[in-house]
mmCIF file of C-alpha atoms and ligand atoms in Angstrom:
data_model
loop_
_atom_site.group_PDB
_atom_site.id
_atom_site.type_symbol
_atom_site.label_atom_id
_atom_site.label_comp_id
_atom_site.label_asym_id
_atom_site.label_seq_id
_atom_site.Cartn_x
_atom_site.Cartn_y
_atom_site.Cartn_z
ATOM 1 C CA UNK A 1 -42.365 -52.699 -36.181
ATOM 2 C CA UNK A 2 -41.817 -51.308 -33.004
ATOM 3 C CA UNK A 3 -38.466 -49.595 -32.373
ATOM 4 C CA UNK A 4 -35.626 -51.156 -29.872
ATOM 5 C CA UNK A 5 -35.623 -49.104 -27.471
ATOM 6 C CA UNK A 6 -32.454 -46.747 -27.820
ATOM 7 C CA UNK A 7 -28.965 -49.639 -26.767
ATOM 8 C CA UNK A 8 -26.845 -48.435 -23.112
ATOM 9 C CA UNK A 9 -23.288 -49.713 -24.569
ATOM 10 C CA UNK A 10 -21.504 -47.584 -22.141
ATOM 11 C CA UNK A 11 -21.992 -47.679 -18.026
ATOM 12 C CA UNK A 12 -22.775 -44.498 -16.693
ATOM 13 C CA UNK A 13 -19.888 -43.816 -14.014
ATOM 14 C CA UNK A 14 -21.916 -43.778 -11.303
ATOM 15 C CA UNK A 15 -23.004 -47.690 -12.702
ATOM 16 C CA UNK A 16 -18.897 -48.243 -12.663
ATOM 17 C CA UNK A 17 -18.235 -46.927 -8.905
ATOM 18 C CA UNK A 18 -21.535 -48.987 -7.886
ATOM 19 C CA UNK A 19 -19.857 -51.776 -9.351
ATOM 20 C CA UNK A 20 -16.564 -51.603 -9.226
ATOM 21 C CA UNK A 21 -15.889 -50.303 -5.317
ATOM 22 C CA UNK A 22 -12.396 -51.904 -4.613
ATOM 23 C CA UNK A 23 -9.393 -54.191 -6.234
ATOM 24 C CA UNK A 24 -11.738 -57.231 -5.189
ATOM 25 C CA UNK A 25 -14.905 -56.672 -6.737
ATOM 26 C CA UNK A 26 -12.594 -55.840 -9.955
ATOM 27 C CA UNK A 27 -10.648 -59.380 -9.190
ATOM 28 C CA UNK A 28 -14.037 -61.554 -9.381
ATOM 29 C CA UNK A 29 -15.331 -59.400 -12.047
ATOM 30 C CA UNK A 30 -12.245 -61.029 -13.715
ATOM 31 C CA UNK A 31 -12.448 -64.044 -12.589
ATOM 32 C CA UNK A 32 -16.056 -64.667 -13.432
ATOM 33 C CA UNK A 33 -14.859 -63.455 -17.141
ATOM 34 C CA UNK A 34 -11.519 -65.192 -17.658
ATOM 35 C CA UNK A 35 -12.693 -68.554 -16.353
ATOM 36 C CA UNK A 36 -16.821 -68.954 -15.745
ATOM 37 C CA UNK A 37 -16.283 -72.666 -16.268
ATOM 38 C CA UNK A 38 -14.168 -72.875 -13.125
ATOM 39 C CA UNK A 39 -10.303 -71.286 -13.061
ATOM 40 C CA UNK A 40 -7.295 -72.963 -14.998
ATOM 41 C CA UNK A 41 -4.009 -72.668 -14.966
ATOM 42 C CA UNK A 42 -2.990 -70.436 -17.684
ATOM 43 C CA UNK A 43 0.083 -72.402 -18.736
ATOM 44 C CA UNK A 44 -1.483 -75.792 -18.613
ATOM 45 C CA UNK A 45 -4.927 -75.653 -18.759
ATOM 46 C CA UNK A 46 -5.490 -78.334 -15.794
ATOM 47 C CA UNK A 47 -8.663 -77.494 -14.247
ATOM 48 C CA UNK A 48 -7.905 -79.538 -11.341
ATOM 49 C CA UNK A 49 -6.127 -75.731 -9.137
ATOM 50 C CA UNK A 50 -5.980 -75.044 -5.919
ATOM 51 C CA UNK A 51 -7.034 -72.145 -4.088
ATOM 52 C CA UNK A 52 -3.884 -70.419 -2.285
ATOM 53 C CA UNK A 53 -4.846 -70.197 1.864
ATOM 54 C CA UNK A 54 -5.217 -67.155 2.791
ATOM 55 C CA UNK A 55 -4.104 -65.904 -0.918
ATOM 56 C CA UNK A 56 -7.323 -64.275 -2.577
ATOM 57 C CA UNK A 57 -7.944 -64.946 -6.084
ATOM 58 C CA UNK A 58 -4.468 -66.826 -6.396
ATOM 59 C CA UNK A 59 -4.370 -70.987 -7.104
ATOM 60 C CA UNK A 60 -1.785 -73.139 -7.042
ATOM 61 C CA UNK A 61 -1.317 -76.114 -10.181
ATOM 62 C CA UNK A 62 1.079 -79.032 -9.655
ATOM 63 C CA UNK A 63 0.198 -80.545 -13.030
ATOM 64 C CA UNK A 64 2.882 -78.291 -14.893
ATOM 65 C CA UNK A 65 4.872 -77.933 -12.405
ATOM 66 C CA UNK A 66 4.457 -81.878 -10.025
ATOM 67 C CA UNK A 67 7.264 -80.750 -7.195
ATOM 68 C CA UNK A 68 6.470 -77.209 -5.310
ATOM 69 C CA UNK A 69 3.300 -76.750 -7.908
ATOM 70 C CA UNK A 70 3.249 -73.309 -9.885
ATOM 71 C CA UNK A 71 1.171 -70.509 -8.669
ATOM 72 C CA UNK A 72 -0.449 -67.843 -10.614
ATOM 73 C CA UNK A 73 -3.307 -64.545 -9.595
ATOM 74 C CA UNK A 74 -6.333 -63.521 -11.394
ATOM 75 C CA UNK A 75 -4.306 -61.428 -13.609
ATOM 76 C CA UNK A 76 -1.905 -63.851 -14.726
ATOM 77 C CA UNK A 77 -1.268 -64.116 -18.231
ATOM 78 C CA UNK A 78 -3.332 -60.989 -18.922
ATOM 79 C CA UNK A 79 -2.559 -57.668 -20.352
ATOM 80 C CA UNK A 80 -3.200 -56.580 -16.113
ATOM 81 C CA UNK A 81 0.259 -58.911 -15.379
ATOM 82 C CA UNK A 82 3.336 -56.988 -13.957
ATOM 83 C CA UNK A 83 1.765 -53.596 -13.784
ATOM 84 C CA UNK A 84 2.082 -51.569 -10.810
ATOM 85 C CA UNK A 85 -1.264 -50.269 -10.975
ATOM 86 C CA UNK A 86 -3.835 -51.570 -9.309
ATOM 87 C CA UNK A 87 -7.060 -53.295 -11.435
ATOM 88 C CA UNK A 88 -9.399 -50.986 -10.412
ATOM 89 C CA UNK A 89 -7.136 -48.207 -12.639
ATOM 90 C CA UNK A 90 -7.542 -50.422 -15.404
ATOM 91 C CA UNK A 91 -10.491 -50.880 -15.609
ATOM 92 C CA UNK A 92 -11.390 -47.180 -14.930
ATOM 93 C CA UNK A 93 -8.972 -47.219 -17.941
ATOM 94 C CA UNK A 94 -10.749 -49.287 -20.336
ATOM 95 C CA UNK A 95 -13.460 -48.014 -18.905
ATOM 96 C CA UNK A 96 -12.813 -44.293 -20.468
ATOM 97 C CA UNK A 97 -11.309 -46.000 -23.495
ATOM 98 C CA UNK A 98 -14.583 -47.240 -24.438
ATOM 99 C CA UNK A 99 -16.347 -44.048 -23.538
ATOM 100 C CA UNK A 100 -18.034 -42.168 -27.016
ATOM 101 C CA UNK A 101 -17.656 -42.590 -30.759
ATOM 102 C CA UNK A 102 -14.090 -41.294 -30.653
ATOM 103 C CA UNK A 103 -12.545 -42.473 -27.322
ATOM 104 C CA UNK A 104 -10.447 -40.865 -25.428
ATOM 105 C CA UNK A 105 -6.582 -39.818 -25.497
ATOM 106 C CA UNK A 106 -3.858 -41.494 -23.308
ATOM 107 C CA UNK A 107 -4.003 -37.254 -22.541
ATOM 108 C CA UNK A 108 -6.762 -37.207 -21.169
ATOM 109 C CA UNK A 109 -6.974 -40.295 -19.667
ATOM 110 C CA UNK A 110 -3.312 -39.530 -17.513
ATOM 111 C CA UNK A 111 -5.450 -35.733 -16.687
ATOM 112 C CA UNK A 112 -8.080 -38.079 -15.172
ATOM 113 C CA UNK A 113 -6.550 -41.301 -13.441
ATOM 114 C CA UNK A 114 -3.966 -38.643 -12.353
ATOM 115 C CA UNK A 115 -0.659 -40.763 -13.049
ATOM 116 C CA UNK A 116 2.340 -39.009 -12.691
ATOM 117 C CA UNK A 117 3.635 -40.103 -16.075
ATOM 118 C CA UNK A 118 2.601 -40.224 -20.110
ATOM 119 C CA UNK A 119 3.978 -42.750 -20.975
ATOM 120 C CA UNK A 120 2.075 -44.582 -17.609
ATOM 121 C CA UNK A 121 -1.362 -43.931 -19.800
ATOM 122 C CA UNK A 122 0.231 -44.553 -23.229
ATOM 123 C CA UNK A 123 1.221 -47.846 -22.418
ATOM 124 C CA UNK A 124 -1.563 -49.236 -20.619
ATOM 125 C CA UNK A 125 -4.156 -48.057 -23.451
ATOM 126 C CA UNK A 126 -2.274 -49.419 -26.200
ATOM 127 C CA UNK A 127 -2.387 -53.177 -24.180
ATOM 128 C CA UNK A 128 -6.092 -52.537 -24.227
ATOM 129 C CA UNK A 129 -5.328 -51.629 -27.963
ATOM 130 C CA UNK A 130 -3.672 -54.944 -28.595
ATOM 131 C CA UNK A 131 -6.429 -56.434 -26.537
ATOM 132 C CA UNK A 132 -9.313 -55.157 -28.324
ATOM 133 C CA UNK A 133 -8.774 -56.702 -31.607
ATOM 134 C CA UNK A 134 -11.214 -59.004 -32.536
ATOM 135 C CA UNK A 135 -11.349 -62.513 -34.547
ATOM 136 C CA UNK A 136 -12.382 -61.228 -37.996
ATOM 137 C CA UNK A 137 -15.130 -62.690 -39.661
ATOM 138 C CA UNK A 138 -16.097 -62.591 -43.500
ATOM 139 C CA UNK A 139 -18.805 -59.714 -43.948
ATOM 140 C CA UNK A 140 -21.589 -60.169 -46.018
ATOM 141 C CA UNK A 141 -24.720 -58.431 -47.293
ATOM 142 C CA UNK A 142 -24.317 -55.306 -48.606
ATOM 143 C CA UNK A 143 -20.541 -54.195 -48.191
ATOM 144 C CA UNK A 144 -18.576 -51.224 -48.888
ATOM 145 C CA UNK A 145 -14.655 -51.349 -49.765
ATOM 146 C CA UNK A 146 -13.327 -47.999 -49.680
ATOM 147 C CA UNK A 147 -9.549 -46.723 -48.386
ATOM 148 C CA UNK A 148 -7.961 -43.177 -46.354
ATOM 149 C CA UNK A 149 -4.869 -42.087 -45.906
ATOM 150 C CA UNK A 150 -4.157 -41.044 -41.919
ATOM 151 C CA UNK A 151 -1.380 -38.112 -40.385
ATOM 152 C CA UNK A 152 2.197 -37.557 -42.640
ATOM 153 C CA UNK A 153 2.958 -33.880 -43.624
ATOM 154 C CA UNK A 154 0.982 -31.810 -45.325
ATOM 155 C CA UNK A 155 2.722 -29.795 -47.399
ATOM 156 C CA UNK A 156 1.900 -31.348 -50.483
ATOM 157 C CA UNK A 157 -1.575 -30.176 -50.135
ATOM 158 C CA UNK A 158 -0.719 -27.564 -52.413
ATOM 159 C CA UNK A 159 1.992 -28.577 -54.378
ATOM 160 C CA UNK A 160 5.739 -28.210 -52.237
ATOM 161 C CA UNK A 161 9.167 -27.948 -53.274
ATOM 162 C CA UNK A 162 8.774 -31.856 -54.193
ATOM 163 C CA UNK A 163 5.964 -30.142 -56.886
ATOM 164 C CA UNK A 164 3.365 -33.148 -56.052
ATOM 165 C CA UNK A 165 0.237 -31.976 -55.369
ATOM 166 C CA UNK A 166 -2.424 -33.486 -52.540
ATOM 167 C CA UNK A 167 1.015 -35.968 -52.059
ATOM 168 C CA UNK A 168 0.571 -38.901 -50.196
ATOM 169 C CA UNK A 169 3.410 -38.886 -48.894
ATOM 170 C CA UNK A 170 4.199 -39.615 -45.446
ATOM 171 C CA UNK A 171 0.469 -40.595 -44.856
ATOM 172 C CA UNK A 172 -0.814 -44.494 -43.532
ATOM 173 C CA UNK A 173 -2.979 -45.712 -46.033
ATOM 174 C CA UNK A 174 -5.991 -47.477 -44.614
ATOM 175 C CA UNK A 175 -8.301 -49.917 -45.814
ATOM 176 C CA UNK A 176 -11.326 -50.842 -44.680
ATOM 177 C CA UNK A 177 -14.647 -52.537 -45.638
ATOM 178 C CA UNK A 178 -17.901 -52.390 -43.664
ATOM 179 C CA UNK A 179 -21.066 -54.535 -43.868
ATOM 180 C CA UNK A 180 -24.158 -51.457 -44.359
ATOM 181 C CA UNK A 181 -25.650 -53.570 -41.508
ATOM 182 C CA UNK A 182 -23.207 -54.901 -40.023
ATOM 183 C CA UNK A 183 -18.844 -54.525 -38.465
ATOM 184 C CA UNK A 184 -15.937 -53.105 -40.869
ATOM 185 C CA UNK A 185 -12.673 -54.652 -40.930
ATOM 186 C CA UNK A 186 -10.155 -52.395 -41.618
ATOM 187 C CA UNK A 187 -6.390 -52.623 -42.569
ATOM 188 C CA UNK A 188 -3.203 -50.725 -42.558
ATOM 189 C CA UNK A 189 -1.515 -51.085 -45.775
ATOM 190 C CA UNK A 190 1.727 -50.219 -46.945
ATOM 191 C CA UNK A 191 0.678 -48.973 -50.034
ATOM 192 C CA UNK A 192 -2.311 -48.917 -51.752
ATOM 193 C CA UNK A 193 -1.621 -51.480 -54.975
ATOM 194 C CA UNK A 194 -4.354 -53.954 -56.252
ATOM 195 C CA UNK A 195 -2.954 -56.966 -55.419
ATOM 196 C CA UNK A 196 -2.629 -55.617 -51.660
ATOM 197 C CA UNK A 197 -6.608 -54.400 -52.074
ATOM 198 C CA UNK A 198 -7.775 -57.734 -53.684
ATOM 199 C CA UNK A 199 -6.169 -59.701 -51.210
ATOM 200 C CA UNK A 200 -7.747 -58.028 -48.334
ATOM 201 C CA UNK A 201 -11.418 -57.829 -49.752
ATOM 202 C CA UNK A 202 -10.927 -61.771 -50.840
ATOM 203 C CA UNK A 203 -9.699 -62.632 -46.545
ATOM 204 C CA UNK A 204 -12.674 -60.144 -45.392
ATOM 205 C CA UNK A 205 -15.279 -60.331 -46.802
ATOM 206 C CA UNK A 206 -17.472 -63.094 -48.658
ATOM 207 C CA UNK A 207 -18.068 -63.336 -52.250
ATOM 208 C CA UNK A 208 -21.733 -64.153 -51.898
ATOM 209 C CA UNK A 209 -22.437 -60.517 -51.023
ATOM 210 C CA UNK A 210 -25.681 -59.546 -52.567
ATOM 211 C CA UNK A 211 -23.204 -56.081 -53.992
ATOM 212 C CA UNK A 212 -19.583 -54.571 -52.759
ATOM 213 C CA UNK A 213 -19.621 -50.973 -53.606
ATOM 214 C CA UNK A 214 -16.184 -49.019 -54.387
ATOM 215 C CA UNK A 215 -15.621 -46.116 -55.679
ATOM 216 C CA UNK A 216 -13.466 -46.278 -58.741
ATOM 217 C CA UNK A 217 -10.403 -46.566 -57.670
ATOM 218 C CA UNK A 218 -8.516 -48.835 -60.007
ATOM 219 C CA UNK A 219 -6.559 -51.135 -57.598
ATOM 220 C CA UNK A 220 -10.631 -52.413 -57.814
ATOM 221 C CA UNK A 221 -11.273 -52.725 -61.306
ATOM 222 C CA UNK A 222 -11.103 -56.711 -61.636
ATOM 223 C CA UNK A 223 -13.543 -58.050 -58.684
ATOM 224 C CA UNK A 224 -15.080 -58.949 -60.395
ATOM 225 C CA UNK A 225 -13.008 -61.870 -61.363
ATOM 226 C CA UNK A 226 -13.045 -63.306 -57.663
ATOM 227 C CA UNK A 227 -17.330 -63.430 -58.343
ATOM 228 C CA UNK A 228 -17.717 -60.585 -56.836
ATOM 229 C CA UNK A 229 -21.095 -58.768 -57.598
ATOM 230 C CA UNK A 230 -19.561 -55.050 -57.550
ATOM 231 C CA UNK A 231 -20.599 -52.264 -58.330
ATOM 232 C CA UNK A 232 -18.781 -48.601 -58.854
ATOM 233 C CA UNK A 233 -19.585 -45.344 -57.544
ATOM 234 C CA UNK A 234 -17.706 -41.983 -59.782
ATOM 235 C CA UNK A 235 -16.696 -39.693 -57.397
ATOM 236 C CA UNK A 236 -15.277 -37.796 -60.235
ATOM 237 C CA UNK A 237 -18.345 -37.058 -62.291
ATOM 238 C CA UNK A 238 -20.179 -36.089 -59.126
ATOM 239 C CA UNK A 239 -21.955 -39.576 -59.147
ATOM 240 C CA UNK A 240 -22.363 -40.495 -54.923
ATOM 241 C CA UNK A 241 -25.623 -42.789 -54.947
ATOM 242 C CA UNK A 242 -26.390 -44.529 -57.553
ATOM 243 C CA UNK A 243 -29.303 -46.911 -56.022
ATOM 244 C CA UNK A 244 -27.074 -49.048 -53.708
ATOM 245 C CA UNK A 245 -24.354 -48.050 -55.248
ATOM 246 C CA UNK A 246 -22.827 -45.924 -52.951
ATOM 247 C CA UNK A 247 -20.141 -45.584 -49.776
ATOM 248 C CA UNK A 248 -20.788 -43.261 -47.208
ATOM 249 C CA UNK A 249 -21.179 -45.717 -44.731
ATOM 250 C CA UNK A 250 -16.990 -46.287 -44.955
ATOM 251 C CA UNK A 251 -16.684 -43.013 -45.567
ATOM 252 C CA UNK A 252 -18.852 -42.847 -42.420
ATOM 253 C CA UNK A 253 -16.936 -44.277 -40.499
ATOM 254 C CA UNK A 254 -13.550 -43.363 -41.788
ATOM 255 C CA UNK A 255 -14.992 -39.939 -40.718
ATOM 256 C CA UNK A 256 -15.499 -40.661 -37.139
ATOM 257 C CA UNK A 257 -11.848 -42.453 -37.089
ATOM 258 C CA UNK A 258 -10.641 -39.194 -38.671
ATOM 259 C CA UNK A 259 -12.106 -36.703 -36.264
ATOM 260 C CA UNK A 260 -10.947 -39.106 -33.398
ATOM 261 C CA UNK A 261 -7.733 -38.765 -34.804
ATOM 262 C CA UNK A 262 -7.341 -35.158 -34.956
ATOM 263 C CA UNK A 263 -9.334 -34.090 -32.273
ATOM 264 C CA UNK A 264 -8.174 -36.643 -29.657
ATOM 265 C CA UNK A 265 -4.883 -38.240 -30.390
ATOM 266 C CA UNK A 266 -1.931 -36.326 -30.694
ATOM 267 C CA UNK A 267 0.558 -37.913 -33.176
ATOM 268 C CA UNK A 268 -0.030 -40.932 -34.270
ATOM 269 C CA UNK A 269 3.086 -42.669 -35.610
ATOM 270 C CA UNK A 270 2.706 -44.936 -38.941
ATOM 271 C CA UNK A 271 3.876 -47.682 -35.961
ATOM 272 C CA UNK A 272 0.887 -47.269 -34.014
ATOM 273 C CA UNK A 273 -1.453 -47.107 -36.795
ATOM 274 C CA UNK A 274 -3.150 -50.558 -36.429
ATOM 275 C CA UNK A 275 -3.157 -50.742 -32.417
ATOM 276 C CA UNK A 276 -6.016 -46.930 -33.070
ATOM 277 C CA UNK A 277 -7.570 -48.392 -36.007
ATOM 278 C CA UNK A 278 -8.661 -51.367 -33.880
ATOM 279 C CA UNK A 279 -10.162 -49.222 -30.694
ATOM 280 C CA UNK A 280 -12.215 -47.792 -33.630
ATOM 281 C CA UNK A 281 -13.073 -51.065 -35.507
ATOM 282 C CA UNK A 282 -13.749 -52.354 -31.407
ATOM 283 C CA UNK A 283 -16.285 -49.090 -30.330
ATOM 284 C CA UNK A 284 -18.110 -49.512 -34.476
ATOM 285 C CA UNK A 285 -18.947 -52.817 -34.014
ATOM 286 C CA UNK A 286 -20.203 -53.389 -30.521
ATOM 287 C CA UNK A 287 -22.511 -50.444 -31.117
ATOM 288 C CA UNK A 288 -25.559 -51.931 -30.757
ATOM 289 C CA UNK A 289 -24.099 -54.811 -27.933
ATOM 290 C CA UNK A 290 -25.410 -53.908 -24.982
ATOM 291 C CA UNK A 291 -22.331 -54.753 -22.967
ATOM 292 C CA UNK A 292 -19.346 -53.671 -24.139
ATOM 293 C CA UNK A 293 -16.860 -53.392 -20.991
ATOM 294 C CA UNK A 294 -17.979 -56.482 -20.700
ATOM 295 C CA UNK A 295 -16.494 -58.031 -24.063
ATOM 296 C CA UNK A 296 -13.564 -55.848 -23.772
ATOM 297 C CA UNK A 297 -12.487 -57.299 -20.579
ATOM 298 C CA UNK A 298 -12.798 -60.525 -21.518
ATOM 299 C CA UNK A 299 -9.865 -59.697 -24.481
ATOM 300 C CA UNK A 300 -7.682 -58.355 -21.618
HETATM 301 ZN ZN1 ZN B 1 -0.895 -75.529 -15.032
#
């Protein structure tokens, strides 16, 4: 079987510059993605809208405002609204965030874009992350589930005053499910309890999977009860791969995520963790998407 050509999930800088030379190009691109079947009112959905003369990318809707009409622009109702940054800047930031497996931190973006304040870059990045949250489909095939902990204080690593060795105090637990050949779904949890783990798995993993592989964490003890064909790998016994039963794929994802968090993101607070997770999840799930940028803009 011939190997598929390596996909190019990311535009080069040259391609990007050629595609978006000015605001008009960005606006046309956004219009085509938002309204592939023709412009409609973002407030009421009406499709019979009227372009405002001499004001490109602005329309008027009389269905939801019969008298004076409701005027909206191409960015109305998107994350690009109510900012003083041109659409070209937004597009560049999206492009930078999608670059590379580990993304680009707000600090790097501030420097590269020449923004006066870190807050501007930070706020734009968070809005984009929220836009990257995709609807989830239940995972099938061979699925691995695992949990990890991010951040927190490291004083407990070697037994601090609290006496907790290898403690997880202050760390944010994240659980993830990954289909070996497909997508990853992750969720930030308060605590990894059996109830929370089971609720997550039942929500995200089809009970028709051919195998659900986890480690021996007690939280996964009763998955067979819900009809899952459950295989356990015992990391404690230095047992990492038993035939198809392993959790290497999800561990690979955690490793990208952790290196991204440590390497390019400073002080990720627990409050924002779901947004960071969504960003990494989006890049992973679109790794074979030939036009990741297009998909991202559609979500904005
Ligand atoms: Zn309307």
